[in-house]
Amino acid sequence: NRDYYQVMQVCEKILKIDDKVPEVYNFYGLALQNLKRYKQAINYFSKAISLQPKDFSAFNNLAITYKFLFMNKLAYENFKKCLELNSSYFPALINFAILKKDLNEYEGAIELFEDALKIKPNPNEIKILFSLSELYEQKGEIEKAKEIIKKILDLNKSNTAAHYILSKYISYKKETKHLDK
């Protein structure tokens, strides 16, 4: 319900009974994060990690919080720790790929997005493919970007955004098949 204050109240009640439950600190941190109280959220995620050092989701949440604060080095380190604990944790793959893209680490971002694509079922497949296409375009690999856009159209023939992007790569003097579509 996005009632973050309610979440915090319930967490506080639980912590009065037992202050050694890492998941509760993680939930409390998420509530604070959503309220943009990032510095407080860091404390709760850190406490969750201190109680459960293998809680990869807490590392991901901590990294996201650092990213919100533009503390990219700390975000980077925590995404790495998260993926060391669980290399197929989908949220961290995506979040870390976005951070690497923001830092112009295109190869690393591509690798992470491709790893995320391997996870099935994948409701974000088209979004990830758009990100990959954009990264290849930024690297100047237009044919690879074009190939990925065609994959999107194989998945959804009426995706207007993909048709628009593909139209940037096509010379309609030479090819009219796409123009007809």
CSV table of N, CA and C in Angstrom, one decimal:
chain,number,residue,atom,x,y,z
A,1,ASN,N,0.8,-1.2,0.0
A,1,ASN,CA,0.0,0.0,0.0
A,1,ASN,C,0.9,1.3,0.0
A,2,ARG,N,2.1,1.1,0.1
A,2,ARG,CA,3.1,2.2,0.1
A,2,ARG,C,2.9,3.1,1.4
A,3,ASP,N,2.4,2.4,2.4
A,3,ASP,CA,2.2,3.1,3.7
A,3,ASP,C,3.5,2.8,4.5
A,4,TYR,N,4.5,3.6,4.2
A,4,TYR,CA,5.8,3.4,4.8
A,4,TYR,C,5.9,3.6,6.3
A,5,TYR,N,5.1,4.6,6.8
A,5,TYR,CA,5.0,4.8,8.2
A,5,TYR,C,4.4,3.6,8.9
A,6,GLN,N,3.5,3.0,8.4
A,6,GLN,CA,2.9,1.8,8.9
A,6,GLN,C,3.9,0.7,9.0
A,7,VAL,N,4.7,0.5,7.9
A,7,VAL,CA,5.8,-0.5,7.9
A,7,VAL,C,6.7,-0.2,9.0
A,8,MET,N,7.1,1.1,9.2
A,8,MET,CA,8.1,1.4,10.3
A,8,MET,C,7.5,1.1,11.6
A,9,GLN,N,6.2,1.4,11.8
A,9,GLN,CA,5.6,1.1,13.1
A,9,GLN,C,5.6,-0.4,13.4
A,10,VAL,N,5.3,-1.2,12.4
A,10,VAL,CA,5.3,-2.6,12.6
A,10,VAL,C,6.7,-3.1,12.9
A,11,CYS,N,7.7,-2.6,12.2
A,11,CYS,CA,9.1,-3.0,12.4
A,11,CYS,C,9.5,-2.6,13.8
A,12,GLU,N,9.1,-1.5,14.3
A,12,GLU,CA,9.5,-1.1,15.6
A,12,GLU,C,8.9,-2.0,16.7
A,13,LYS,N,7.7,-2.4,16.5
A,13,LYS,CA,7.0,-3.4,17.4
A,13,LYS,C,7.8,-4.7,17.4
A,14,ILE,N,8.2,-5.2,16.2
A,14,ILE,CA,8.9,-6.4,16.2
A,14,ILE,C,10.3,-6.3,16.8
A,15,LEU,N,11.0,-5.2,16.6
A,15,LEU,CA,12.3,-5.0,17.1
A,15,LEU,C,12.3,-4.8,18.6
A,16,LYS,N,11.2,-4.4,19.2
A,16,LYS,CA,11.0,-4.3,20.7
A,16,LYS,C,11.0,-5.7,21.3
A,17,ILE,N,10.4,-6.7,20.5
A,17,ILE,CA,10.4,-8.0,20.9
A,17,ILE,C,11.7,-8.8,20.7
A,18,ASP,N,12.2,-8.6,19.5
A,18,ASP,CA,13.5,-9.2,19.1
A,18,ASP,C,14.3,-8.3,18.1
A,19,ASP,N,15.4,-7.8,18.6
A,19,ASP,CA,16.1,-6.8,17.8
A,19,ASP,C,17.3,-7.5,17.0
A,20,LYS,N,17.1,-8.8,16.8
A,20,LYS,CA,18.1,-9.6,16.0
A,20,LYS,C,17.5,-10.2,14.8
A,21,VAL,N,16.5,-9.5,14.2
A,21,VAL,CA,15.9,-10.1,13.0
A,21,VAL,C,16.3,-9.2,11.8
A,22,PRO,N,17.2,-9.7,11.0
A,22,PRO,CA,17.8,-8.9,9.9
A,22,PRO,C,16.7,-8.4,8.9
A,23,GLU,N,15.8,-9.2,8.6
A,23,GLU,CA,14.7,-8.9,7.6
A,23,GLU,C,14.0,-7.6,8.0
A,24,VAL,N,13.8,-7.5,9.3
A,24,VAL,CA,13.0,-6.3,9.8
A,24,VAL,C,13.8,-5.0,9.6
A,25,TYR,N,15.1,-5.1,9.8
A,25,TYR,CA,16.0,-3.9,9.5
A,25,TYR,C,15.9,-3.6,8.0
A,26,ASN,N,15.9,-4.7,7.2
A,26,ASN,CA,15.9,-4.5,5.7
A,26,ASN,C,14.6,-3.8,5.3
A,27,PHE,N,13.4,-4.3,5.9
A,27,PHE,CA,12.1,-3.7,5.6
A,27,PHE,C,12.1,-2.2,6.1
A,28,TYR,N,12.6,-2.0,7.3
A,28,TYR,CA,12.6,-0.6,7.8
A,28,TYR,C,13.5,0.3,6.9
A,29,GLY,N,14.6,-0.2,6.5
A,29,GLY,CA,15.4,0.6,5.5
A,29,GLY,C,14.7,0.9,4.2
A,30,LEU,N,14.0,-0.1,3.7
A,30,LEU,CA,13.2,0.1,2.5
A,30,LEU,C,12.2,1.2,2.7
A,31,ALA,N,11.5,1.2,3.8
A,31,ALA,CA,10.5,2.2,4.1
A,31,ALA,C,11.2,3.6,4.1
A,32,LEU,N,12.3,3.7,4.8
A,32,LEU,CA,13.1,5.0,4.9
A,32,LEU,C,13.5,5.4,3.5
A,33,GLN,N,14.0,4.4,2.7
A,33,GLN,CA,14.5,4.7,1.4
A,33,GLN,C,13.4,5.3,0.5
A,34,ASN,N,12.2,4.7,0.6
A,34,ASN,CA,11.1,5.2,-0.1
A,34,ASN,C,10.6,6.6,0.3
A,35,LEU,N,10.9,6.9,1.6
A,35,LEU,CA,10.6,8.3,2.1
A,35,LEU,C,11.7,9.3,1.9
A,36,LYS,N,12.7,8.8,1.1
A,36,LYS,CA,13.9,9.6,0.8
A,36,LYS,C,14.7,10.0,2.0
A,37,ARG,N,14.7,9.2,3.0
A,37,ARG,CA,15.5,9.4,4.2
A,37,ARG,C,16.7,8.4,4.1
A,38,TYR,N,17.5,8.7,3.2
A,38,TYR,CA,18.6,7.8,2.7
A,38,TYR,C,19.6,7.6,3.8
A,39,LYS,N,20.0,8.6,4.5
A,39,LYS,CA,21.1,8.4,5.5
A,39,LYS,C,20.6,7.5,6.6
A,40,GLN,N,19.4,7.6,7.0
A,40,GLN,CA,18.8,6.7,8.0
A,40,GLN,C,18.7,5.3,7.4
A,41,ALA,N,18.3,5.2,6.2
A,41,ALA,CA,18.1,3.9,5.6
A,41,ALA,C,19.4,3.1,5.5
A,42,ILE,N,20.5,3.8,5.3
A,42,ILE,CA,21.9,3.2,5.3
A,42,ILE,C,22.1,2.5,6.6
A,43,ASN,N,21.7,3.1,7.7
A,43,ASN,CA,22.0,2.5,9.0
A,43,ASN,C,21.2,1.2,9.2
A,44,TYR,N,20.0,1.2,8.7
A,44,TYR,CA,19.1,0.0,8.8
A,44,TYR,C,19.6,-1.1,7.9
A,45,PHE,N,20.0,-0.8,6.7
A,45,PHE,CA,20.5,-1.8,5.8
A,45,PHE,C,21.9,-2.4,6.4
A,46,SER,N,22.7,-1.5,6.9
A,46,SER,CA,24.0,-1.9,7.5
A,46,SER,C,23.7,-2.8,8.7
A,47,LYS,N,22.7,-2.5,9.5
A,47,LYS,CA,22.4,-3.4,10.6
A,47,LYS,C,21.9,-4.8,10.1
A,48,ALA,N,21.1,-4.8,9.1
A,48,ALA,CA,20.6,-6.0,8.5
A,48,ALA,C,21.8,-6.9,8.1
A,49,ILE,N,22.8,-6.2,7.4
A,49,ILE,CA,23.9,-6.9,6.9
A,49,ILE,C,24.8,-7.4,8.1
A,50,SER,N,24.9,-6.6,9.1
A,50,SER,CA,25.8,-7.1,10.3
A,50,SER,C,25.1,-8.3,11.0
A,51,LEU,N,23.8,-8.4,10.9
A,51,LEU,CA,23.2,-9.6,11.5
A,51,LEU,C,23.1,-10.8,10.6
A,52,GLN,N,23.1,-10.5,9.3
A,52,GLN,CA,23.1,-11.6,8.3
A,52,GLN,C,24.0,-11.2,7.1
A,53,PRO,N,25.3,-11.4,7.2
A,53,PRO,CA,26.3,-11.0,6.2
A,53,PRO,C,26.1,-11.6,4.8
A,54,LYS,N,25.2,-12.6,4.7
A,54,LYS,CA,24.9,-13.2,3.4
A,54,LYS,C,23.6,-12.7,2.8
A,55,ASP,N,23.0,-11.7,3.4
A,55,ASP,CA,21.7,-11.2,2.9
A,55,ASP,C,22.0,-10.3,1.7
A,56,PHE,N,22.0,-10.9,0.5
A,56,PHE,CA,22.3,-10.2,-0.7
A,56,PHE,C,21.3,-9.1,-1.0
A,57,SER,N,20.0,-9.3,-0.6
A,57,SER,CA,19.0,-8.2,-0.9
A,57,SER,C,19.3,-7.0,-0.1
A,58,ALA,N,19.8,-7.1,1.1
A,58,ALA,CA,20.2,-5.9,1.9
A,58,ALA,C,21.4,-5.2,1.2
A,59,PHE,N,22.3,-6.0,0.7
A,59,PHE,CA,23.4,-5.3,0.0
A,59,PHE,C,22.9,-4.5,-1.2
A,60,ASN,N,22.0,-5.1,-2.0
A,60,ASN,CA,21.4,-4.4,-3.1
A,60,ASN,C,20.7,-3.2,-2.7
A,61,ASN,N,19.9,-3.3,-1.6
A,61,ASN,CA,19.2,-2.1,-1.1
A,61,ASN,C,20.1,-1.0,-0.6
A,62,LEU,N,21.2,-1.4,0.0
A,62,LEU,CA,22.2,-0.5,0.5
A,62,LEU,C,22.9,0.2,-0.7
A,63,ALA,N,23.2,-0.5,-1.7
A,63,ALA,CA,23.8,0.0,-2.9
A,63,ALA,C,22.9,1.0,-3.6
A,64,ILE,N,21.6,0.7,-3.7
A,64,ILE,CA,20.6,1.6,-4.3
A,64,ILE,C,20.6,2.9,-3.5
A,65,THR,N,20.6,2.8,-2.2
A,65,THR,CA,20.6,4.0,-1.4
A,65,THR,C,21.8,4.9,-1.6
A,66,TYR,N,23.0,4.2,-1.7
A,66,TYR,CA,24.2,5.0,-2.0
A,66,TYR,C,24.1,5.7,-3.3
A,67,LYS,N,23.5,5.0,-4.3
A,67,LYS,CA,23.3,5.5,-5.6
A,67,LYS,C,22.5,6.8,-5.6
A,68,PHE,N,21.4,6.7,-4.8
A,68,PHE,CA,20.5,7.9,-4.6
A,68,PHE,C,21.3,9.1,-4.1
A,69,LEU,N,22.3,8.8,-3.2
A,69,LEU,CA,23.1,9.9,-2.6
A,69,LEU,C,24.3,10.2,-3.5
A,70,PHE,N,24.4,9.7,-4.7
A,70,PHE,CA,25.5,9.9,-5.6
A,70,PHE,C,26.8,9.4,-5.0
A,71,MET,N,26.8,8.5,-4.2
A,71,MET,CA,28.0,7.9,-3.6
A,71,MET,C,28.2,6.6,-4.4
A,72,ASN,N,28.6,6.8,-5.7
A,72,ASN,CA,28.7,5.7,-6.6
A,72,ASN,C,29.8,4.7,-6.3
A,73,LYS,N,30.9,5.1,-5.7
A,73,LYS,CA,31.9,4.1,-5.3
A,73,LYS,C,31.3,3.1,-4.3
A,74,LEU,N,30.6,3.6,-3.3
A,74,LEU,CA,30.0,2.7,-2.3
A,74,LEU,C,28.9,1.9,-2.9
A,75,ALA,N,28.1,2.5,-3.8
A,75,ALA,CA,27.1,1.7,-4.5
A,75,ALA,C,27.7,0.6,-5.3
A,76,TYR,N,28.7,0.9,-6.0
A,76,TYR,CA,29.5,-0.1,-6.8
A,76,TYR,C,29.9,-1.3,-6.0
A,77,GLU,N,30.6,-1.0,-4.8
A,77,GLU,CA,31.1,-2.0,-4.0
A,77,GLU,C,30.0,-2.9,-3.4
A,78,ASN,N,28.9,-2.3,-3.1
A,78,ASN,CA,27.8,-3.1,-2.5
A,78,ASN,C,27.0,-3.9,-3.6
A,79,PHE,N,26.9,-3.4,-4.8
A,79,PHE,CA,26.4,-4.2,-5.8
A,79,PHE,C,27.3,-5.4,-6.1
A,80,LYS,N,28.6,-5.2,-6.1
A,80,LYS,CA,29.5,-6.3,-6.3
A,80,LYS,C,29.4,-7.4,-5.2
A,81,LYS,N,29.3,-6.9,-3.9
A,81,LYS,CA,29.1,-7.9,-2.8
A,81,LYS,C,27.8,-8.6,-3.0
A,82,CYS,N,26.7,-8.0,-3.4
A,82,CYS,CA,25.5,-8.6,-3.6
A,82,CYS,C,25.6,-9.7,-4.6
A,83,LEU,N,26.2,-9.4,-5.7
A,83,LEU,CA,26.3,-10.4,-6.8
A,83,LEU,C,27.3,-11.5,-6.5
A,84,GLU,N,28.3,-11.2,-5.6
A,84,GLU,CA,29.2,-12.3,-5.2
A,84,GLU,C,28.4,-13.3,-4.4
A,85,LEU,N,27.4,-12.8,-3.6
A,85,LEU,CA,26.6,-13.7,-2.8
A,85,LEU,C,25.5,-14.4,-3.6
A,86,ASN,N,25.0,-13.8,-4.7
A,86,ASN,CA,24.0,-14.4,-5.5
A,86,ASN,C,24.1,-13.8,-6.9
A,87,SER,N,24.8,-14.5,-7.8
A,87,SER,CA,25.1,-13.9,-9.1
A,87,SER,C,23.9,-13.8,-10.0
A,88,SER,N,22.8,-14.4,-9.7
A,88,SER,CA,21.6,-14.3,-10.5
A,88,SER,C,20.5,-13.5,-9.9
A,89,TYR,N,20.8,-12.6,-8.9
A,89,TYR,CA,19.8,-11.8,-8.3
A,89,TYR,C,19.4,-10.7,-9.2
A,90,PHE,N,18.3,-10.9,-9.8
A,90,PHE,CA,17.8,-10.0,-10.9
A,90,PHE,C,17.8,-8.5,-10.6
A,91,PRO,N,17.3,-8.1,-9.5
A,91,PRO,CA,17.3,-6.6,-9.2
A,91,PRO,C,18.7,-6.1,-9.2
A,92,ALA,N,19.7,-6.8,-8.6
A,92,ALA,CA,21.0,-6.3,-8.5
A,92,ALA,C,21.7,-6.3,-9.9
A,93,LEU,N,21.4,-7.3,-10.7
A,93,LEU,CA,21.9,-7.3,-12.1
A,93,LEU,C,21.5,-6.0,-12.8
A,94,ILE,N,20.2,-5.7,-12.7
A,94,ILE,CA,19.7,-4.5,-13.4
A,94,ILE,C,20.2,-3.2,-12.8
A,95,ASN,N,20.2,-3.1,-11.5
A,95,ASN,CA,20.6,-1.9,-10.8
A,95,ASN,C,22.1,-1.6,-11.1
A,96,PHE,N,22.9,-2.7,-11.0
A,96,PHE,CA,24.3,-2.5,-11.2
A,96,PHE,C,24.6,-2.2,-12.7
A,97,ALA,N,23.9,-2.8,-13.6
A,97,ALA,CA,24.1,-2.5,-15.0
A,97,ALA,C,23.8,-1.0,-15.3
A,98,ILE,N,22.7,-0.5,-14.6
A,98,ILE,CA,22.4,0.9,-14.8
A,98,ILE,C,23.4,1.8,-14.2
A,99,LEU,N,24.0,1.4,-13.1
A,99,LEU,CA,25.1,2.2,-12.5
A,99,LEU,C,26.3,2.2,-13.4
A,100,LYS,N,26.6,1.0,-13.9
A,100,LYS,CA,27.8,1.0,-14.8
A,100,LYS,C,27.5,1.8,-16.1
A,101,LYS,N,26.3,1.8,-16.6
A,101,LYS,CA,26.0,2.6,-17.8
A,101,LYS,C,26.2,4.1,-17.4
A,102,ASP,N,25.7,4.5,-16.3
A,102,ASP,CA,25.8,5.9,-15.8
A,102,ASP,C,27.3,6.3,-15.7
A,103,LEU,N,28.2,5.3,-15.4
A,103,LEU,CA,29.6,5.5,-15.2
A,103,LEU,C,30.4,5.3,-16.5
A,104,ASN,N,29.6,5.1,-17.6
A,104,ASN,CA,30.2,4.9,-18.9
A,104,ASN,C,31.0,3.6,-19.0
A,105,GLU,N,30.7,2.7,-18.2
A,105,GLU,CA,31.4,1.3,-18.2
A,105,GLU,C,30.5,0.4,-19.1
A,106,TYR,N,30.4,0.7,-20.4
A,106,TYR,CA,29.5,0.1,-21.3
A,106,TYR,C,29.7,-1.5,-21.3
A,107,GLU,N,30.9,-1.9,-21.4
A,107,GLU,CA,31.1,-3.4,-21.5
A,107,GLU,C,30.5,-4.1,-20.2
A,108,GLY,N,30.8,-3.6,-19.1
A,108,GLY,CA,30.3,-4.1,-17.8
A,108,GLY,C,28.8,-4.1,-17.8
A,109,ALA,N,28.2,-3.0,-18.2
A,109,ALA,CA,26.8,-2.9,-18.2
A,109,ALA,C,26.1,-3.9,-19.2
A,110,ILE,N,26.7,-4.0,-20.3
A,110,ILE,CA,26.2,-5.0,-21.3
A,110,ILE,C,26.3,-6.4,-20.7
A,111,GLU,N,27.4,-6.8,-20.1
A,111,GLU,CA,27.5,-8.1,-19.5
A,111,GLU,C,26.4,-8.4,-18.5
A,112,LEU,N,26.2,-7.4,-17.6
A,112,LEU,CA,25.1,-7.5,-16.6
A,112,LEU,C,23.7,-7.6,-17.2
A,113,PHE,N,23.4,-6.8,-18.2
A,113,PHE,CA,22.1,-6.9,-18.8
A,113,PHE,C,22.0,-8.2,-19.5
A,114,GLU,N,23.0,-8.7,-20.1
A,114,GLU,CA,22.9,-10.0,-20.8
A,114,GLU,C,22.7,-11.2,-19.8
A,115,ASP,N,23.4,-11.0,-18.6
A,115,ASP,CA,23.1,-12.0,-17.5
A,115,ASP,C,21.7,-12.0,-17.1
A,116,ALA,N,21.1,-10.8,-17.0
A,116,ALA,CA,19.7,-10.6,-16.6
A,116,ALA,C,18.8,-11.2,-17.6
A,117,LEU,N,19.1,-11.1,-18.9
A,117,LEU,CA,18.3,-11.7,-19.9
A,117,LEU,C,18.2,-13.2,-19.8
A,118,LYS,N,19.2,-13.9,-19.2
A,118,LYS,CA,19.2,-15.3,-19.1
A,118,LYS,C,18.2,-15.8,-18.1
A,119,ILE,N,17.8,-14.9,-17.2
A,119,ILE,CA,16.8,-15.3,-16.2
A,119,ILE,C,15.4,-15.4,-16.8
A,120,LYS,N,14.8,-16.6,-16.6
A,120,LYS,CA,13.5,-16.8,-17.2
A,120,LYS,C,12.5,-17.3,-16.2
A,121,PRO,N,11.2,-16.9,-16.2
A,121,PRO,CA,10.7,-16.0,-17.2
A,121,PRO,C,11.2,-14.6,-16.9
A,122,ASN,N,11.1,-13.7,-17.9
A,122,ASN,CA,11.7,-12.4,-17.7
A,122,ASN,C,10.7,-11.3,-18.2
A,123,PRO,N,9.9,-10.8,-17.3
A,123,PRO,CA,8.9,-9.8,-17.7
A,123,PRO,C,9.5,-8.5,-18.2
A,124,ASN,N,10.8,-8.3,-17.9
A,124,ASN,CA,11.5,-7.0,-18.3
A,124,ASN,C,12.4,-7.2,-19.6
A,125,GLU,N,12.2,-8.3,-20.3
A,125,GLU,CA,13.0,-8.6,-21.4
A,125,GLU,C,13.1,-7.5,-22.4
A,126,ILE,N,12.0,-6.9,-22.8
A,126,ILE,CA,12.0,-5.8,-23.8
A,126,ILE,C,12.7,-4.6,-23.3
A,127,LYS,N,12.5,-4.2,-22.0
A,127,LYS,CA,13.2,-3.1,-21.4
A,127,LYS,C,14.7,-3.3,-21.4
A,128,ILE,N,15.2,-4.5,-21.1
A,128,ILE,CA,16.6,-4.8,-21.1
A,128,ILE,C,17.1,-4.8,-22.5
A,129,LEU,N,16.4,-5.3,-23.4
A,129,LEU,CA,16.9,-5.2,-24.8
A,129,LEU,C,17.0,-3.8,-25.3
A,130,PHE,N,16.1,-2.9,-24.9
A,130,PHE,CA,16.2,-1.5,-25.3
A,130,PHE,C,17.5,-0.9,-24.7
A,131,SER,N,17.8,-1.3,-23.4
A,131,SER,CA,19.0,-0.8,-22.8
A,131,SER,C,20.3,-1.3,-23.5
A,132,LEU,N,20.2,-2.5,-23.9
A,132,LEU,CA,21.4,-3.1,-24.6
A,132,LEU,C,21.6,-2.4,-25.9
A,133,SER,N,20.5,-2.2,-26.6
A,133,SER,CA,20.5,-1.5,-27.9
A,133,SER,C,21.2,-0.1,-27.8
A,134,GLU,N,20.7,0.6,-26.7
A,134,GLU,CA,21.2,1.9,-26.5
A,134,GLU,C,22.7,1.9,-26.2
A,135,LEU,N,23.2,0.9,-25.4
A,135,LEU,CA,24.6,0.8,-25.1
A,135,LEU,C,25.4,0.5,-26.3
A,136,TYR,N,24.9,-0.4,-27.2
A,136,TYR,CA,25.7,-0.7,-28.4
A,136,TYR,C,25.7,0.6,-29.3
A,137,GLU,N,24.6,1.3,-29.3
A,137,GLU,CA,24.6,2.5,-30.1
A,137,GLU,C,25.6,3.5,-29.6
A,138,GLN,N,25.7,3.7,-28.3
A,138,GLN,CA,26.7,4.6,-27.7
A,138,GLN,C,28.1,4.2,-27.9
A,139,LYS,N,28.3,2.9,-28.1
A,139,LYS,CA,29.6,2.3,-28.4
A,139,LYS,C,30.0,2.5,-29.9
A,140,GLY,N,28.9,2.8,-30.7
A,140,GLY,CA,29.1,3.0,-32.1
A,140,GLY,C,28.9,1.7,-32.9
A,141,GLU,N,28.4,0.7,-32.2
A,141,GLU,CA,28.1,-0.6,-32.8
A,141,GLU,C,26.7,-0.7,-33.3
A,142,ILE,N,26.4,0.1,-34.4
A,142,ILE,CA,25.1,0.3,-34.9
A,142,ILE,C,24.4,-1.0,-35.4
A,143,GLU,N,25.2,-1.9,-36.0
A,143,GLU,CA,24.6,-3.2,-36.5
A,143,GLU,C,24.1,-4.0,-35.4
A,144,LYS,N,24.9,-4.1,-34.3
A,144,LYS,CA,24.5,-4.8,-33.1
A,144,LYS,C,23.3,-4.2,-32.5
A,145,ALA,N,23.2,-2.9,-32.4
A,145,ALA,CA,22.0,-2.2,-31.8
A,145,ALA,C,20.8,-2.5,-32.7
A,146,LYS,N,21.0,-2.5,-34.0
A,146,LYS,CA,19.9,-2.7,-34.9
A,146,LYS,C,19.4,-4.2,-34.8
A,147,GLU,N,20.3,-5.1,-34.6
A,147,GLU,CA,20.0,-6.5,-34.4
A,147,GLU,C,19.1,-6.7,-33.2
A,148,ILE,N,19.5,-6.0,-32.1
A,148,ILE,CA,18.7,-6.1,-30.8
A,148,ILE,C,17.3,-5.5,-31.0
A,149,ILE,N,17.2,-4.4,-31.7
A,149,ILE,CA,15.9,-3.8,-32.0
A,149,ILE,C,15.0,-4.8,-32.7
A,150,LYS,N,15.6,-5.5,-33.7
A,150,LYS,CA,14.8,-6.5,-34.4
A,150,LYS,C,14.4,-7.6,-33.5
A,151,LYS,N,15.2,-8.0,-32.5
A,151,LYS,CA,14.7,-9.0,-31.5
A,151,LYS,C,13.5,-8.5,-30.8
A,152,ILE,N,13.5,-7.2,-30.4
A,152,ILE,CA,12.3,-6.6,-29.7
A,152,ILE,C,11.1,-6.7,-30.6
A,153,LEU,N,11.3,-6.4,-31.9
A,153,LEU,CA,10.1,-6.5,-32.8
A,153,LEU,C,9.7,-8.0,-33.1
A,154,ASP,N,10.6,-8.9,-32.9
A,154,ASP,CA,10.2,-10.3,-33.0
A,154,ASP,C,9.3,-10.7,-31.8
A,155,LEU,N,9.6,-10.0,-30.6
A,155,LEU,CA,8.8,-10.3,-29.4
A,155,LEU,C,7.5,-9.5,-29.4
A,156,ASN,N,7.5,-8.3,-30.1
A,156,ASN,CA,6.3,-7.5,-30.1
A,156,ASN,C,6.3,-6.7,-31.4
A,157,LYS,N,5.7,-7.2,-32.4
A,157,LYS,CA,5.7,-6.5,-33.7
A,157,LYS,C,5.2,-5.1,-33.8
A,158,SER,N,4.3,-4.8,-32.8
A,158,SER,CA,3.7,-3.4,-32.8
A,158,SER,C,4.4,-2.4,-31.9
A,159,ASN,N,5.6,-2.7,-31.4
A,159,ASN,CA,6.3,-1.8,-30.5
A,159,ASN,C,6.8,-0.6,-31.3
A,160,THR,N,6.0,0.5,-31.1
A,160,THR,CA,6.3,1.7,-31.9
A,160,THR,C,7.7,2.3,-31.5
A,161,ALA,N,8.1,2.2,-30.3
A,161,ALA,CA,9.4,2.7,-29.9
A,161,ALA,C,10.5,2.0,-30.7
A,162,ALA,N,10.4,0.7,-30.8
A,162,ALA,CA,11.4,-0.1,-31.5
A,162,ALA,C,11.4,0.2,-33.0
A,163,HIS,N,10.2,0.4,-33.6
A,163,HIS,CA,10.1,0.8,-35.0
A,163,HIS,C,10.7,2.2,-35.2
A,164,TYR,N,10.5,3.1,-34.3
A,164,TYR,CA,11.1,4.4,-34.4
A,164,TYR,C,12.6,4.3,-34.4
A,165,ILE,N,13.2,3.6,-33.4
A,165,ILE,CA,14.6,3.5,-33.3
A,165,ILE,C,15.2,2.8,-34.6
A,166,LEU,N,14.5,1.7,-35.0
A,166,LEU,CA,15.0,1.1,-36.3
A,166,LEU,C,15.0,2.0,-37.5
A,167,SER,N,14.0,2.9,-37.5
A,167,SER,CA,13.9,3.8,-38.6
A,167,SER,C,15.1,4.8,-38.7
A,168,LYS,N,15.8,5.0,-37.6
A,168,LYS,CA,17.0,5.8,-37.5
A,168,LYS,C,18.2,5.1,-38.2
A,169,TYR,N,18.2,3.8,-38.3
A,169,TYR,CA,19.3,3.0,-38.8
A,169,TYR,C,19.1,2.6,-40.3
A,170,ILE,N,17.9,2.8,-40.8
A,170,ILE,CA,17.6,2.3,-42.2
A,170,ILE,C,17.6,3.4,-43.2
A,171,SER,N,18.2,3.1,-44.3
A,171,SER,CA,18.1,4.0,-45.5
A,171,SER,C,16.9,3.6,-46.3
A,172,TYR,N,15.8,4.4,-46.3
A,172,TYR,CA,14.6,4.0,-47.0
A,172,TYR,C,14.7,4.1,-48.5
A,173,LYS,N,15.9,4.6,-49.0
A,173,LYS,CA,16.1,4.7,-50.4
A,173,LYS,C,16.5,3.3,-50.9
A,174,LYS,N,17.1,2.5,-49.9
A,174,LYS,CA,17.5,1.1,-50.3
A,174,LYS,C,16.5,0.1,-49.8
A,175,GLU,N,15.8,0.3,-48.7
A,175,GLU,CA,15.0,-0.7,-48.1
A,175,GLU,C,13.6,-0.1,-47.8
A,176,THR,N,12.6,-0.8,-48.3
A,176,THR,CA,11.2,-0.3,-48.0
A,176,THR,C,10.4,-1.3,-47.2
A,177,LYS,N,10.9,-2.5,-46.9
A,177,LYS,CA,10.1,-3.5,-46.1
A,177,LYS,C,9.7,-2.9,-44.8
A,178,HIS,N,10.6,-2.3,-44.1
A,178,HIS,CA,10.3,-1.7,-42.8
A,178,HIS,C,9.3,-0.5,-42.9
A,179,LEU,N,9.5,0.2,-43.9
A,179,LEU,CA,8.6,1.4,-44.1
A,179,LEU,C,7.2,0.9,-44.2
A,180,ASP,N,7.0,-0.2,-44.9
A,180,ASP,CA,5.6,-0.8,-45.1
A,180,ASP,C,5.1,-1.2,-43.7
A,181,LYS,N,5.9,-1.8,-42.9
A,181,LYS,CA,5.5,-2.3,-41.6
A,181,LYS,C,5.1,-1.1,-40.7
